[in-house]
Amino acid sequence: MTQAMKKQRMSQITEALKAVYPQAACALEWNGEPWKLLIMGRLSAQCTDARVNLVCKELFERYPTPKELAEAPLSELEKIIRPCGLYHVKAQNVKDACRMLVEDFHGTIPHTMEELLKFPGVGRKVANLLLGDLYGTGGIVADTHCIRICGRFGMYPETLKDPVKVEKIMNELVLPAERCDFCHRVVQFGRDVCSARAPRCAECPIRTLCEHAKKQ
């Protein structure tokens, strides 16, 4: 496919996903409190959103503000965060990120990629999630669902697994105003239909727009 054809295809796919999932919503239950999305985004690395939601229910009940979380004993944070995996690093990152947020940014999540990447444990994926959900300015969130599914759509080789390259490719193909909701819809679509091990191509509502499905 040429670049123009890919753009047209992604426009069709974006509209098709809207029809299937009219309400695009972040799978992380941050309840409209931006600092919570920062923490949950960090905890989501190599962990399911469902588990992060469960763990954070206890975490935020125990420490309801960034300041309290920053001052929490590391051992207590590790105990709560343990089910998310990599809990030593994640607990330290959470504590340090909350301290930075309070001391350096007066509790407000910054508006730029450059500033967000200063937070411990925050990479481009989480930064784009924050920019998209909070400010409507984020790029594509190249998580495992997005990387897998957009490759299957035919936007790049399915063997490509580099999130930075995927983000760059997909930013060229999805309109800025659509990126945030598109990414949330792709996550849901990946769970419901286009799973890693067994994509349900025969039942897929957008199979006519997918290169992978055409090969089946």
mmCIF file with all atom_site columns, C-alpha atoms in Angstrom:
data_model
loop_
_atom_site.group_PDB
_atom_site.id
_atom_site.type_symbol
_atom_site.label_atom_id
_atom_site.label_alt_id
_atom_site.label_comp_id
_atom_site.label_asym_id
_atom_site.label_entity_id
_atom_site.label_seq_id
_atom_site.pdbx_PDB_ins_code
_atom_site.Cartn_x
_atom_site.Cartn_y
_atom_site.Cartn_z
_atom_site.occupancy
_atom_site.B_iso_or_equiv
_atom_site.pdbx_formal_charge
_atom_site.auth_seq_id
_atom_site.auth_comp_id
_atom_site.auth_asym_id
_atom_site.auth_atom_id
_atom_site.pdbx_PDB_model_num
ATOM 1   C CA . MET A 1 1   ? 0.000   0.000   0.000  1.00 0.00 ? 1   MET A CA 1
ATOM 2   C CA . THR A 1 2   ? 1.144   3.534   -0.714 1.00 0.00 ? 2   THR A CA 1
ATOM 3   C CA . GLN A 1 3   ? 1.192   6.094   2.106  1.00 0.00 ? 3   GLN A CA 1
ATOM 4   C CA . ALA A 1 4   ? -1.969  7.716   0.701  1.00 0.00 ? 4   ALA A CA 1
ATOM 5   C CA . MET A 1 5   ? -3.730  4.341   0.640  1.00 0.00 ? 5   MET A CA 1
ATOM 6   C CA . LYS A 1 6   ? -2.650  3.647   4.219  1.00 0.00 ? 6   LYS A CA 1
ATOM 7   C CA . LYS A 1 7   ? -4.015  7.007   5.348  1.00 0.00 ? 7   LYS A CA 1
ATOM 8   C CA . GLN A 1 8   ? -7.325  6.296   3.670  1.00 0.00 ? 8   GLN A CA 1
ATOM 9   C CA . ARG A 1 9   ? -7.432  2.790   5.167  1.00 0.00 ? 9   ARG A CA 1
ATOM 10  C CA . MET A 1 10  ? -6.707  4.108   8.657  1.00 0.00 ? 10  MET A CA 1
ATOM 11  C CA . SER A 1 11  ? -9.442  6.701   8.286  1.00 0.00 ? 11  SER A CA 1
ATOM 12  C CA . GLN A 1 12  ? -11.885 3.895   7.448  1.00 0.00 ? 12  GLN A CA 1
ATOM 13  C CA . ILE A 1 13  ? -10.620 1.759   10.337 1.00 0.00 ? 13  ILE A CA 1
ATOM 14  C CA . THR A 1 14  ? -10.922 4.688   12.752 1.00 0.00 ? 14  THR A CA 1
ATOM 15  C CA . GLU A 1 15  ? -14.561 5.209   11.757 1.00 0.00 ? 15  GLU A CA 1
ATOM 16  C CA . ALA A 1 16  ? -15.283 1.472   11.947 1.00 0.00 ? 16  ALA A CA 1
ATOM 17  C CA . LEU A 1 17  ? -13.866 1.280   15.476 1.00 0.00 ? 17  LEU A CA 1
ATOM 18  C CA . LYS A 1 18  ? -16.012 4.265   16.452 1.00 0.00 ? 18  LYS A CA 1
ATOM 19  C CA . ALA A 1 19  ? -19.082 2.366   15.342 1.00 0.00 ? 19  ALA A CA 1
ATOM 20  C CA . VAL A 1 20  ? -18.102 -0.673  17.427 1.00 0.00 ? 20  VAL A CA 1
ATOM 21  C CA . TYR A 1 21  ? -16.960 1.348   20.466 1.00 0.00 ? 21  TYR A CA 1
ATOM 22  C CA . PRO A 1 22  ? -18.854 4.671   20.529 1.00 0.00 ? 22  PRO A CA 1
ATOM 23  C CA . GLN A 1 23  ? -17.562 5.460   24.017 1.00 0.00 ? 23  GLN A CA 1
ATOM 24  C CA . ALA A 1 24  ? -13.767 5.500   23.935 1.00 0.00 ? 24  ALA A CA 1
ATOM 25  C CA . ALA A 1 25  ? -12.480 5.234   27.478 1.00 0.00 ? 25  ALA A CA 1
ATOM 26  C CA . CYS A 1 26  ? -9.144  4.648   29.118 1.00 0.00 ? 26  CYS A CA 1
ATOM 27  C CA . ALA A 1 27  ? -8.996  1.170   30.672 1.00 0.00 ? 27  ALA A CA 1
ATOM 28  C CA . LEU A 1 28  ? -7.204  2.645   33.698 1.00 0.00 ? 28  LEU A CA 1
ATOM 29  C CA . GLU A 1 29  ? -9.723  3.940   36.243 1.00 0.00 ? 29  GLU A CA 1
ATOM 30  C CA . TRP A 1 30  ? -8.107  7.257   37.185 1.00 0.00 ? 30  TRP A CA 1
ATOM 31  C CA . ASN A 1 31  ? -11.449 8.919   37.995 1.00 0.00 ? 31  ASN A CA 1
ATOM 32  C CA . GLY A 1 32  ? -10.599 12.316  36.570 1.00 0.00 ? 32  GLY A CA 1
ATOM 33  C CA . GLU A 1 33  ? -7.572  12.899  38.834 1.00 0.00 ? 33  GLU A CA 1
ATOM 34  C CA . PRO A 1 34  ? -4.559  13.448  36.537 1.00 0.00 ? 34  PRO A CA 1
ATOM 35  C CA . TRP A 1 35  ? -1.877  12.496  39.065 1.00 0.00 ? 35  TRP A CA 1
ATOM 36  C CA . LYS A 1 36  ? -3.503  9.082   39.440 1.00 0.00 ? 36  LYS A CA 1
ATOM 37  C CA . LEU A 1 37  ? -3.174  8.452   35.698 1.00 0.00 ? 37  LEU A CA 1
ATOM 38  C CA . LEU A 1 38  ? 0.552   9.212   35.984 1.00 0.00 ? 38  LEU A CA 1
ATOM 39  C CA . ILE A 1 39  ? 0.958   6.589   38.705 1.00 0.00 ? 39  ILE A CA 1
ATOM 40  C CA . MET A 1 40  ? -1.283  4.011   37.041 1.00 0.00 ? 40  MET A CA 1
ATOM 41  C CA . GLY A 1 41  ? 0.485   4.463   33.726 1.00 0.00 ? 41  GLY A CA 1
ATOM 42  C CA . ARG A 1 42  ? 3.799   3.650   35.404 1.00 0.00 ? 42  ARG A CA 1
ATOM 43  C CA . LEU A 1 43  ? 2.374   0.590   37.172 1.00 0.00 ? 43  LEU A CA 1
ATOM 44  C CA . SER A 1 44  ? 0.849   -0.727  33.930 1.00 0.00 ? 44  SER A CA 1
ATOM 45  C CA . ALA A 1 45  ? 4.248   -1.726  32.480 1.00 0.00 ? 45  ALA A CA 1
ATOM 46  C CA . GLN A 1 46  ? 4.231   -5.525  32.016 1.00 0.00 ? 46  GLN A CA 1
ATOM 47  C CA . CYS A 1 47  ? 0.965   -5.699  33.953 1.00 0.00 ? 47  CYS A CA 1
ATOM 48  C CA . THR A 1 48  ? -2.709  -5.824  33.009 1.00 0.00 ? 48  THR A CA 1
ATOM 49  C CA . ASP A 1 49  ? -4.874  -2.733  33.381 1.00 0.00 ? 49  ASP A CA 1
ATOM 50  C CA . ALA A 1 50  ? -7.357  -4.787  35.421 1.00 0.00 ? 50  ALA A CA 1
ATOM 51  C CA . ARG A 1 51  ? -4.693  -5.619  37.994 1.00 0.00 ? 51  ARG A CA 1
ATOM 52  C CA . VAL A 1 52  ? -3.476  -2.014  38.119 1.00 0.00 ? 52  VAL A CA 1
ATOM 53  C CA . ASN A 1 53  ? -7.046  -0.857  38.798 1.00 0.00 ? 53  ASN A CA 1
ATOM 54  C CA . LEU A 1 54  ? -7.363  -3.362  41.637 1.00 0.00 ? 54  LEU A CA 1
ATOM 55  C CA . VAL A 1 55  ? -4.007  -2.507  43.206 1.00 0.00 ? 55  VAL A CA 1
ATOM 56  C CA . CYS A 1 56  ? -4.573  1.238   42.894 1.00 0.00 ? 56  CYS A CA 1
ATOM 57  C CA . LYS A 1 57  ? -7.908  1.059   44.648 1.00 0.00 ? 57  LYS A CA 1
ATOM 58  C CA . GLU A 1 58  ? -6.025  0.086   47.812 1.00 0.00 ? 58  GLU A CA 1
ATOM 59  C CA . LEU A 1 59  ? -3.051  2.358   47.048 1.00 0.00 ? 59  LEU A CA 1
ATOM 60  C CA . PHE A 1 60  ? -5.147  5.510   46.651 1.00 0.00 ? 60  PHE A CA 1
ATOM 61  C CA . GLU A 1 61  ? -7.366  4.707   49.630 1.00 0.00 ? 61  GLU A CA 1
ATOM 62  C CA . ARG A 1 62  ? -4.253  4.452   51.797 1.00 0.00 ? 62  ARG A CA 1
ATOM 63  C CA . TYR A 1 63  ? -2.490  7.456   50.246 1.00 0.00 ? 63  TYR A CA 1
ATOM 64  C CA . PRO A 1 64  ? -5.128  9.789   48.712 1.00 0.00 ? 64  PRO A CA 1
ATOM 65  C CA . THR A 1 65  ? -2.788  12.612  47.627 1.00 0.00 ? 65  THR A CA 1
ATOM 66  C CA . PRO A 1 66  ? 0.553   12.816  45.777 1.00 0.00 ? 66  PRO A CA 1
ATOM 67  C CA . LYS A 1 67  ? 2.151   14.348  48.893 1.00 0.00 ? 67  LYS A CA 1
ATOM 68  C CA . GLU A 1 68  ? 1.065   11.431  51.086 1.00 0.00 ? 68  GLU A CA 1
ATOM 69  C CA . LEU A 1 69  ? 2.293   8.960   48.482 1.00 0.00 ? 69  LEU A CA 1
ATOM 70  C CA . ALA A 1 70  ? 5.640   10.762  48.240 1.00 0.00 ? 70  ALA A CA 1
ATOM 71  C CA . GLU A 1 71  ? 6.046   10.500  52.015 1.00 0.00 ? 71  GLU A CA 1
ATOM 72  C CA . ALA A 1 72  ? 4.862   6.890   52.304 1.00 0.00 ? 72  ALA A CA 1
ATOM 73  C CA . PRO A 1 73  ? 7.320   4.267   53.611 1.00 0.00 ? 73  PRO A CA 1
ATOM 74  C CA . LEU A 1 74  ? 8.895   2.483   50.664 1.00 0.00 ? 74  LEU A CA 1
ATOM 75  C CA . SER A 1 75  ? 8.289   -0.919  52.266 1.00 0.00 ? 75  SER A CA 1
ATOM 76  C CA . GLU A 1 76  ? 4.554   -0.195  52.493 1.00 0.00 ? 76  GLU A CA 1
ATOM 77  C CA . LEU A 1 77  ? 4.397   0.860   48.847 1.00 0.00 ? 77  LEU A CA 1
ATOM 78  C CA . GLU A 1 78  ? 6.261   -2.270  47.781 1.00 0.00 ? 78  GLU A CA 1
ATOM 79  C CA . LYS A 1 79  ? 3.807   -4.429  49.699 1.00 0.00 ? 79  LYS A CA 1
ATOM 80  C CA . ILE A 1 80  ? 0.788   -2.866  47.970 1.00 0.00 ? 80  ILE A CA 1
ATOM 81  C CA . ILE A 1 81  ? 2.356   -2.643  44.498 1.00 0.00 ? 81  ILE A CA 1
ATOM 82  C CA . ARG A 1 82  ? 3.826   -6.170  44.549 1.00 0.00 ? 82  ARG A CA 1
ATOM 83  C CA . PRO A 1 83  ? 1.009   -7.774  42.456 1.00 0.00 ? 83  PRO A CA 1
ATOM 84  C CA . CYS A 1 84  ? 1.922   -5.431  39.559 1.00 0.00 ? 84  CYS A CA 1
ATOM 85  C CA . GLY A 1 85  ? 5.383   -6.997  39.268 1.00 0.00 ? 85  GLY A CA 1
ATOM 86  C CA . LEU A 1 86  ? 8.777   -5.230  39.295 1.00 0.00 ? 86  LEU A CA 1
ATOM 87  C CA . TYR A 1 87  ? 7.567   -3.824  42.581 1.00 0.00 ? 87  TYR A CA 1
ATOM 88  C CA . HIS A 1 88  ? 10.921  -2.639  43.970 1.00 0.00 ? 88  HIS A CA 1
ATOM 89  C CA . VAL A 1 89  ? 11.537  -0.360  40.982 1.00 0.00 ? 89  VAL A CA 1
ATOM 90  C CA . LYS A 1 90  ? 7.903   0.654   40.549 1.00 0.00 ? 90  LYS A CA 1
ATOM 91  C CA . ALA A 1 91  ? 7.453   1.581   44.212 1.00 0.00 ? 91  ALA A CA 1
ATOM 92  C CA . GLN A 1 92  ? 10.569  3.770   44.144 1.00 0.00 ? 92  GLN A CA 1
ATOM 93  C CA . ASN A 1 93  ? 9.443   5.360   40.857 1.00 0.00 ? 93  ASN A CA 1
ATOM 94  C CA . VAL A 1 94  ? 5.984   6.107   42.266 1.00 0.00 ? 94  VAL A CA 1
ATOM 95  C CA . LYS A 1 95  ? 7.434   7.699   45.379 1.00 0.00 ? 95  LYS A CA 1
ATOM 96  C CA . ASP A 1 96  ? 9.950   9.782   43.411 1.00 0.00 ? 96  ASP A CA 1
ATOM 97  C CA . ALA A 1 97  ? 7.402   10.782  40.753 1.00 0.00 ? 97  ALA A CA 1
ATOM 98  C CA . CYS A 1 98  ? 4.992   12.053  43.396 1.00 0.00 ? 98  CYS A CA 1
ATOM 99  C CA . ARG A 1 99  ? 7.758   14.027  45.067 1.00 0.00 ? 99  ARG A CA 1
ATOM 100 C CA . MET A 1 100 ? 8.678   15.598  41.712 1.00 0.00 ? 100 MET A CA 1
ATOM 101 C CA . LEU A 1 101 ? 5.047   16.371  40.950 1.00 0.00 ? 101 LEU A CA 1
ATOM 102 C CA . VAL A 1 102 ? 4.564   18.146  44.277 1.00 0.00 ? 102 VAL A CA 1
ATOM 103 C CA . GLU A 1 103 ? 7.910   19.935  44.521 1.00 0.00 ? 103 GLU A CA 1
ATOM 104 C CA . ASP A 1 104 ? 8.741   20.739  40.894 1.00 0.00 ? 104 ASP A CA 1
ATOM 105 C CA . PHE A 1 105 ? 5.320   21.041  39.251 1.00 0.00 ? 105 PHE A CA 1
ATOM 106 C CA . HIS A 1 106 ? 3.069   22.153  42.159 1.00 0.00 ? 106 HIS A CA 1
ATOM 107 C CA . GLY A 1 107 ? 0.824   19.123  41.669 1.00 0.00 ? 107 GLY A CA 1
ATOM 108 C CA . THR A 1 108 ? 0.008   19.816  38.005 1.00 0.00 ? 108 THR A CA 1
ATOM 109 C CA . ILE A 1 109 ? 0.912   17.272  35.322 1.00 0.00 ? 109 ILE A CA 1
ATOM 110 C CA . PRO A 1 110 ? 3.125   19.101  32.782 1.00 0.00 ? 110 PRO A CA 1
ATOM 111 C CA . HIS A 1 111 ? 1.927   19.727  29.224 1.00 0.00 ? 111 HIS A CA 1
ATOM 112 C CA . THR A 1 112 ? 5.015   18.667  27.273 1.00 0.00 ? 112 THR A CA 1
ATOM 113 C CA . MET A 1 113 ? 6.669   15.395  26.303 1.00 0.00 ? 113 MET A CA 1
ATOM 114 C CA . GLU A 1 114 ? 10.054  16.757  27.369 1.00 0.00 ? 114 GLU A CA 1
ATOM 115 C CA . GLU A 1 115 ? 8.889   17.491  30.928 1.00 0.00 ? 115 GLU A CA 1
ATOM 116 C CA . LEU A 1 116 ? 6.924   14.253  31.284 1.00 0.00 ? 116 LEU A CA 1
ATOM 117 C CA . LEU A 1 117 ? 9.959   12.172  30.333 1.00 0.00 ? 117 LEU A CA 1
ATOM 118 C CA . LYS A 1 118 ? 11.760  13.593  33.378 1.00 0.00 ? 118 LYS A CA 1
ATOM 119 C CA . PHE A 1 119 ? 9.492   11.570  35.665 1.00 0.00 ? 119 PHE A CA 1
ATOM 120 C CA . PRO A 1 120 ? 11.091  8.299   36.791 1.00 0.00 ? 120 PRO A CA 1
ATOM 121 C CA . GLY A 1 121 ? 9.722   5.313   34.909 1.00 0.00 ? 121 GLY A CA 1
ATOM 122 C CA . VAL A 1 122 ? 7.817   7.419   32.377 1.00 0.00 ? 122 VAL A CA 1
ATOM 123 C CA . GLY A 1 123 ? 8.596   6.684   28.732 1.00 0.00 ? 123 GLY A CA 1
ATOM 124 C CA . ARG A 1 124 ? 6.948   7.864   25.540 1.00 0.00 ? 124 ARG A CA 1
ATOM 125 C CA . LYS A 1 125 ? 4.019   5.463   25.870 1.00 0.00 ? 125 LYS A CA 1
ATOM 126 C CA . VAL A 1 126 ? 2.888   6.798   29.253 1.00 0.00 ? 126 VAL A CA 1
ATOM 127 C CA . ALA A 1 127 ? 3.729   10.388  28.258 1.00 0.00 ? 127 ALA A CA 1
ATOM 128 C CA . ASN A 1 128 ? 1.518   10.112  25.159 1.00 0.00 ? 128 ASN A CA 1
ATOM 129 C CA . LEU A 1 129 ? -1.262  8.598   27.269 1.00 0.00 ? 129 LEU A CA 1
ATOM 130 C CA . LEU A 1 130 ? -1.097  11.549  29.669 1.00 0.00 ? 130 LEU A CA 1
ATOM 131 C CA . LEU A 1 131 ? -0.891  14.169  26.920 1.00 0.00 ? 131 LEU A CA 1
ATOM 132 C CA . GLY A 1 132 ? -3.796  12.569  25.060 1.00 0.00 ? 132 GLY A CA 1
ATOM 133 C CA . ASP A 1 133 ? -6.180  11.969  27.954 1.00 0.00 ? 133 ASP A CA 1
ATOM 134 C CA . LEU A 1 134 ? -5.411  15.182  29.827 1.00 0.00 ? 134 LEU A CA 1
ATOM 135 C CA . TYR A 1 135 ? -4.693  17.713  27.098 1.00 0.00 ? 135 TYR A CA 1
ATOM 136 C CA . GLY A 1 136 ? -5.742  16.160  23.777 1.00 0.00 ? 136 GLY A CA 1
ATOM 137 C CA . THR A 1 137 ? -2.246  16.613  22.360 1.00 0.00 ? 137 THR A CA 1
ATOM 138 C CA . GLY A 1 138 ? -0.691  13.158  22.614 1.00 0.00 ? 138 GLY A CA 1
ATOM 139 C CA . GLY A 1 139 ? 0.714   10.958  19.905 1.00 0.00 ? 139 GLY A CA 1
ATOM 140 C CA . ILE A 1 140 ? -0.120  7.310   19.356 1.00 0.00 ? 140 ILE A CA 1
ATOM 141 C CA . VAL A 1 141 ? 0.249   5.196   22.505 1.00 0.00 ? 141 VAL A CA 1
ATOM 142 C CA . ALA A 1 142 ? 2.297   2.323   21.108 1.00 0.00 ? 142 ALA A CA 1
ATOM 143 C CA . ASP A 1 143 ? 1.407   -0.393  23.612 1.00 0.00 ? 143 ASP A CA 1
ATOM 144 C CA . THR A 1 144 ? 1.338   -4.119  22.836 1.00 0.00 ? 144 THR A CA 1
ATOM 145 C CA . HIS A 1 145 ? -2.236  -3.998  21.484 1.00 0.00 ? 145 HIS A CA 1
ATOM 146 C CA . CYS A 1 146 ? -1.509  -1.083  19.160 1.00 0.00 ? 146 CYS A CA 1
ATOM 147 C CA . ILE A 1 147 ? 1.765   -2.574  17.887 1.00 0.00 ? 147 ILE A CA 1
ATOM 148 C CA . ARG A 1 148 ? 0.192   -5.963  17.178 1.00 0.00 ? 148 ARG A CA 1
ATOM 149 C CA . ILE A 1 149 ? -3.069  -4.755  15.653 1.00 0.00 ? 149 ILE A CA 1
ATOM 150 C CA . CYS A 1 150 ? -1.782  -1.958  13.429 1.00 0.00 ? 150 CYS A CA 1
ATOM 151 C CA . GLY A 1 151 ? 0.777   -4.405  12.059 1.00 0.00 ? 151 GLY A CA 1
ATOM 152 C CA . ARG A 1 152 ? -2.045  -6.790  11.247 1.00 0.00 ? 152 ARG A CA 1
ATOM 153 C CA . PHE A 1 153 ? -3.924  -3.959  9.580  1.00 0.00 ? 153 PHE A CA 1
ATOM 154 C CA . GLY A 1 154 ? -0.955  -3.738  7.201  1.00 0.00 ? 154 GLY A CA 1
ATOM 155 C CA . MET A 1 155 ? 0.452   -0.386  8.258  1.00 0.00 ? 155 MET A CA 1
ATOM 156 C CA . TYR A 1 156 ? 3.934   -1.922  8.688  1.00 0.00 ? 156 TYR A CA 1
ATOM 157 C CA . PRO A 1 157 ? 5.376   -5.477  8.786  1.00 0.00 ? 157 PRO A CA 1
ATOM 158 C CA . GLU A 1 158 ? 3.837   -7.603  11.546 1.00 0.00 ? 158 GLU A CA 1
ATOM 159 C CA . THR A 1 159 ? 7.369   -8.434  12.685 1.00 0.00 ? 159 THR A CA 1
ATOM 160 C CA . LEU A 1 160 ? 8.001   -4.797  13.686 1.00 0.00 ? 160 LEU A CA 1
ATOM 161 C CA . LYS A 1 161 ? 7.841   -4.539  17.491 1.00 0.00 ? 161 LYS A CA 1
ATOM 162 C CA . ASP A 1 162 ? 9.694   -1.258  18.095 1.00 0.00 ? 162 ASP A CA 1
ATOM 163 C CA . PRO A 1 163 ? 7.273   1.101   19.930 1.00 0.00 ? 163 PRO A CA 1
ATOM 164 C CA . VAL A 1 164 ? 9.099   4.292   18.925 1.00 0.00 ? 164 VAL A CA 1
ATOM 165 C CA . LYS A 1 165 ? 9.025   3.332   15.222 1.00 0.00 ? 165 LYS A CA 1
ATOM 166 C CA . VAL A 1 166 ? 5.372   2.294   15.476 1.00 0.00 ? 166 VAL A CA 1
ATOM 167 C CA . GLU A 1 167 ? 4.474   5.588   17.159 1.00 0.00 ? 167 GLU A CA 1
ATOM 168 C CA . LYS A 1 168 ? 6.172   7.547   14.391 1.00 0.00 ? 168 LYS A CA 1
ATOM 169 C CA . ILE A 1 169 ? 4.529   5.531   11.595 1.00 0.00 ? 169 ILE A CA 1
ATOM 170 C CA . MET A 1 170 ? 1.052   5.696   13.115 1.00 0.00 ? 170 MET A CA 1
ATOM 171 C CA . ASN A 1 171 ? 1.264   9.414   13.945 1.00 0.00 ? 171 ASN A CA 1
ATOM 172 C CA . GLU A 1 172 ? 1.549   9.958   10.191 1.00 0.00 ? 172 GLU A CA 1
ATOM 173 C CA . LEU A 1 173 ? -1.555  7.863   9.506  1.00 0.00 ? 173 LEU A CA 1
ATOM 174 C CA . VAL A 1 174 ? -3.995  8.867   12.269 1.00 0.00 ? 174 VAL A CA 1
ATOM 175 C CA . LEU A 1 175 ? -5.232  12.453  12.578 1.00 0.00 ? 175 LEU A CA 1
ATOM 176 C CA . PRO A 1 176 ? -4.097  14.224  15.781 1.00 0.00 ? 176 PRO A CA 1
ATOM 177 C CA . ALA A 1 177 ? -7.683  14.760  16.946 1.00 0.00 ? 177 ALA A CA 1
ATOM 178 C CA . GLU A 1 178 ? -8.387  11.017  16.628 1.00 0.00 ? 178 GLU A CA 1
ATOM 179 C CA . ARG A 1 179 ? -5.237  9.541   18.188 1.00 0.00 ? 179 ARG A CA 1
ATOM 180 C CA . CYS A 1 180 ? -6.233  9.393   21.843 1.00 0.00 ? 180 CYS A CA 1
ATOM 181 C CA . ASP A 1 181 ? -9.640  7.761   21.327 1.00 0.00 ? 181 ASP A CA 1
ATOM 182 C CA . PHE A 1 182 ? -8.271  5.513   18.571 1.00 0.00 ? 182 PHE A CA 1
ATOM 183 C CA . CYS A 1 183 ? -5.719  4.079   20.996 1.00 0.00 ? 183 CYS A CA 1
ATOM 184 C CA . HIS A 1 184 ? -8.353  3.407   23.675 1.00 0.00 ? 184 HIS A CA 1
ATOM 185 C CA . ARG A 1 185 ? -10.569 1.685   21.106 1.00 0.00 ? 185 ARG A CA 1
ATOM 186 C CA . VAL A 1 186 ? -7.675  -0.444  19.819 1.00 0.00 ? 186 VAL A CA 1
ATOM 187 C CA . VAL A 1 187 ? -7.008  -1.713  23.355 1.00 0.00 ? 187 VAL A CA 1
ATOM 188 C CA . GLN A 1 188 ? -10.632 -2.792  23.735 1.00 0.00 ? 188 GLN A CA 1
ATOM 189 C CA . PHE A 1 189 ? -10.662 -4.300  20.252 1.00 0.00 ? 189 PHE A CA 1
ATOM 190 C CA . GLY A 1 190 ? -7.494  -6.232  21.093 1.00 0.00 ? 190 GLY A CA 1
ATOM 191 C CA . ARG A 1 191 ? -9.133  -7.718  24.162 1.00 0.00 ? 191 ARG A CA 1
ATOM 192 C CA . ASP A 1 192 ? -12.462 -8.501  22.521 1.00 0.00 ? 192 ASP A CA 1
ATOM 193 C CA . VAL A 1 193 ? -11.467 -9.649  19.035 1.00 0.00 ? 193 VAL A CA 1
ATOM 194 C CA . CYS A 1 194 ? -7.871  -9.243  17.885 1.00 0.00 ? 194 CYS A CA 1
ATOM 195 C CA . SER A 1 195 ? -6.027  -11.083 20.645 1.00 0.00 ? 195 SER A CA 1
ATOM 196 C CA . ALA A 1 196 ? -2.351  -11.962 20.449 1.00 0.00 ? 196 ALA A CA 1
ATOM 197 C CA . ARG A 1 197 ? -2.730  -15.733 20.296 1.00 0.00 ? 197 ARG A CA 1
ATOM 198 C CA . ALA A 1 198 ? -6.068  -16.275 18.616 1.00 0.00 ? 198 ALA A CA 1
ATOM 199 C CA . PRO A 1 199 ? -7.475  -13.355 16.603 1.00 0.00 ? 199 PRO A CA 1
ATOM 200 C CA . ARG A 1 200 ? -11.119 -14.003 15.758 1.00 0.00 ? 200 ARG A CA 1
ATOM 201 C CA . CYS A 1 201 ? -10.821 -12.927 12.123 1.00 0.00 ? 201 CYS A CA 1
ATOM 202 C CA . ALA A 1 202 ? -13.968 -14.753 10.998 1.00 0.00 ? 202 ALA A CA 1
ATOM 203 C CA . GLU A 1 203 ? -16.065 -12.756 13.486 1.00 0.00 ? 203 GLU A CA 1
ATOM 204 C CA . CYS A 1 204 ? -14.182 -9.462  13.163 1.00 0.00 ? 204 CYS A CA 1
ATOM 205 C CA . PRO A 1 205 ? -16.416 -6.478  12.291 1.00 0.00 ? 205 PRO A CA 1
ATOM 206 C CA . ILE A 1 206 ? -13.569 -4.770  10.393 1.00 0.00 ? 206 ILE A CA 1
ATOM 207 C CA . ARG A 1 207 ? -11.980 -7.791  8.673  1.00 0.00 ? 207 ARG A CA 1
ATOM 208 C CA . THR A 1 208 ? -12.532 -6.292  5.198  1.00 0.00 ? 208 THR A CA 1
ATOM 209 C CA . LEU A 1 209 ? -10.099 -3.505  6.131  1.00 0.00 ? 209 LEU A CA 1
ATOM 210 C CA . CYS A 1 210 ? -7.411  -5.805  7.550  1.00 0.00 ? 210 CYS A CA 1
ATOM 211 C CA . GLU A 1 211 ? -4.496  -7.304  5.614  1.00 0.00 ? 211 GLU A CA 1
ATOM 212 C CA . HIS A 1 212 ? -3.991  -10.099 8.154  1.00 0.00 ? 212 HIS A CA 1
ATOM 213 C CA . ALA A 1 213 ? -7.624  -11.208 7.861  1.00 0.00 ? 213 ALA A CA 1
ATOM 214 C CA . LYS A 1 214 ? -7.380  -11.282 4.066  1.00 0.00 ? 214 LYS A CA 1
ATOM 215 C CA . LYS A 1 215 ? -4.568  -13.845 4.297  1.00 0.00 ? 215 LYS A CA 1
ATOM 216 C CA . GLN A 1 216 ? -6.564  -16.180 6.496  1.00 0.00 ? 216 GLN A CA 1
#
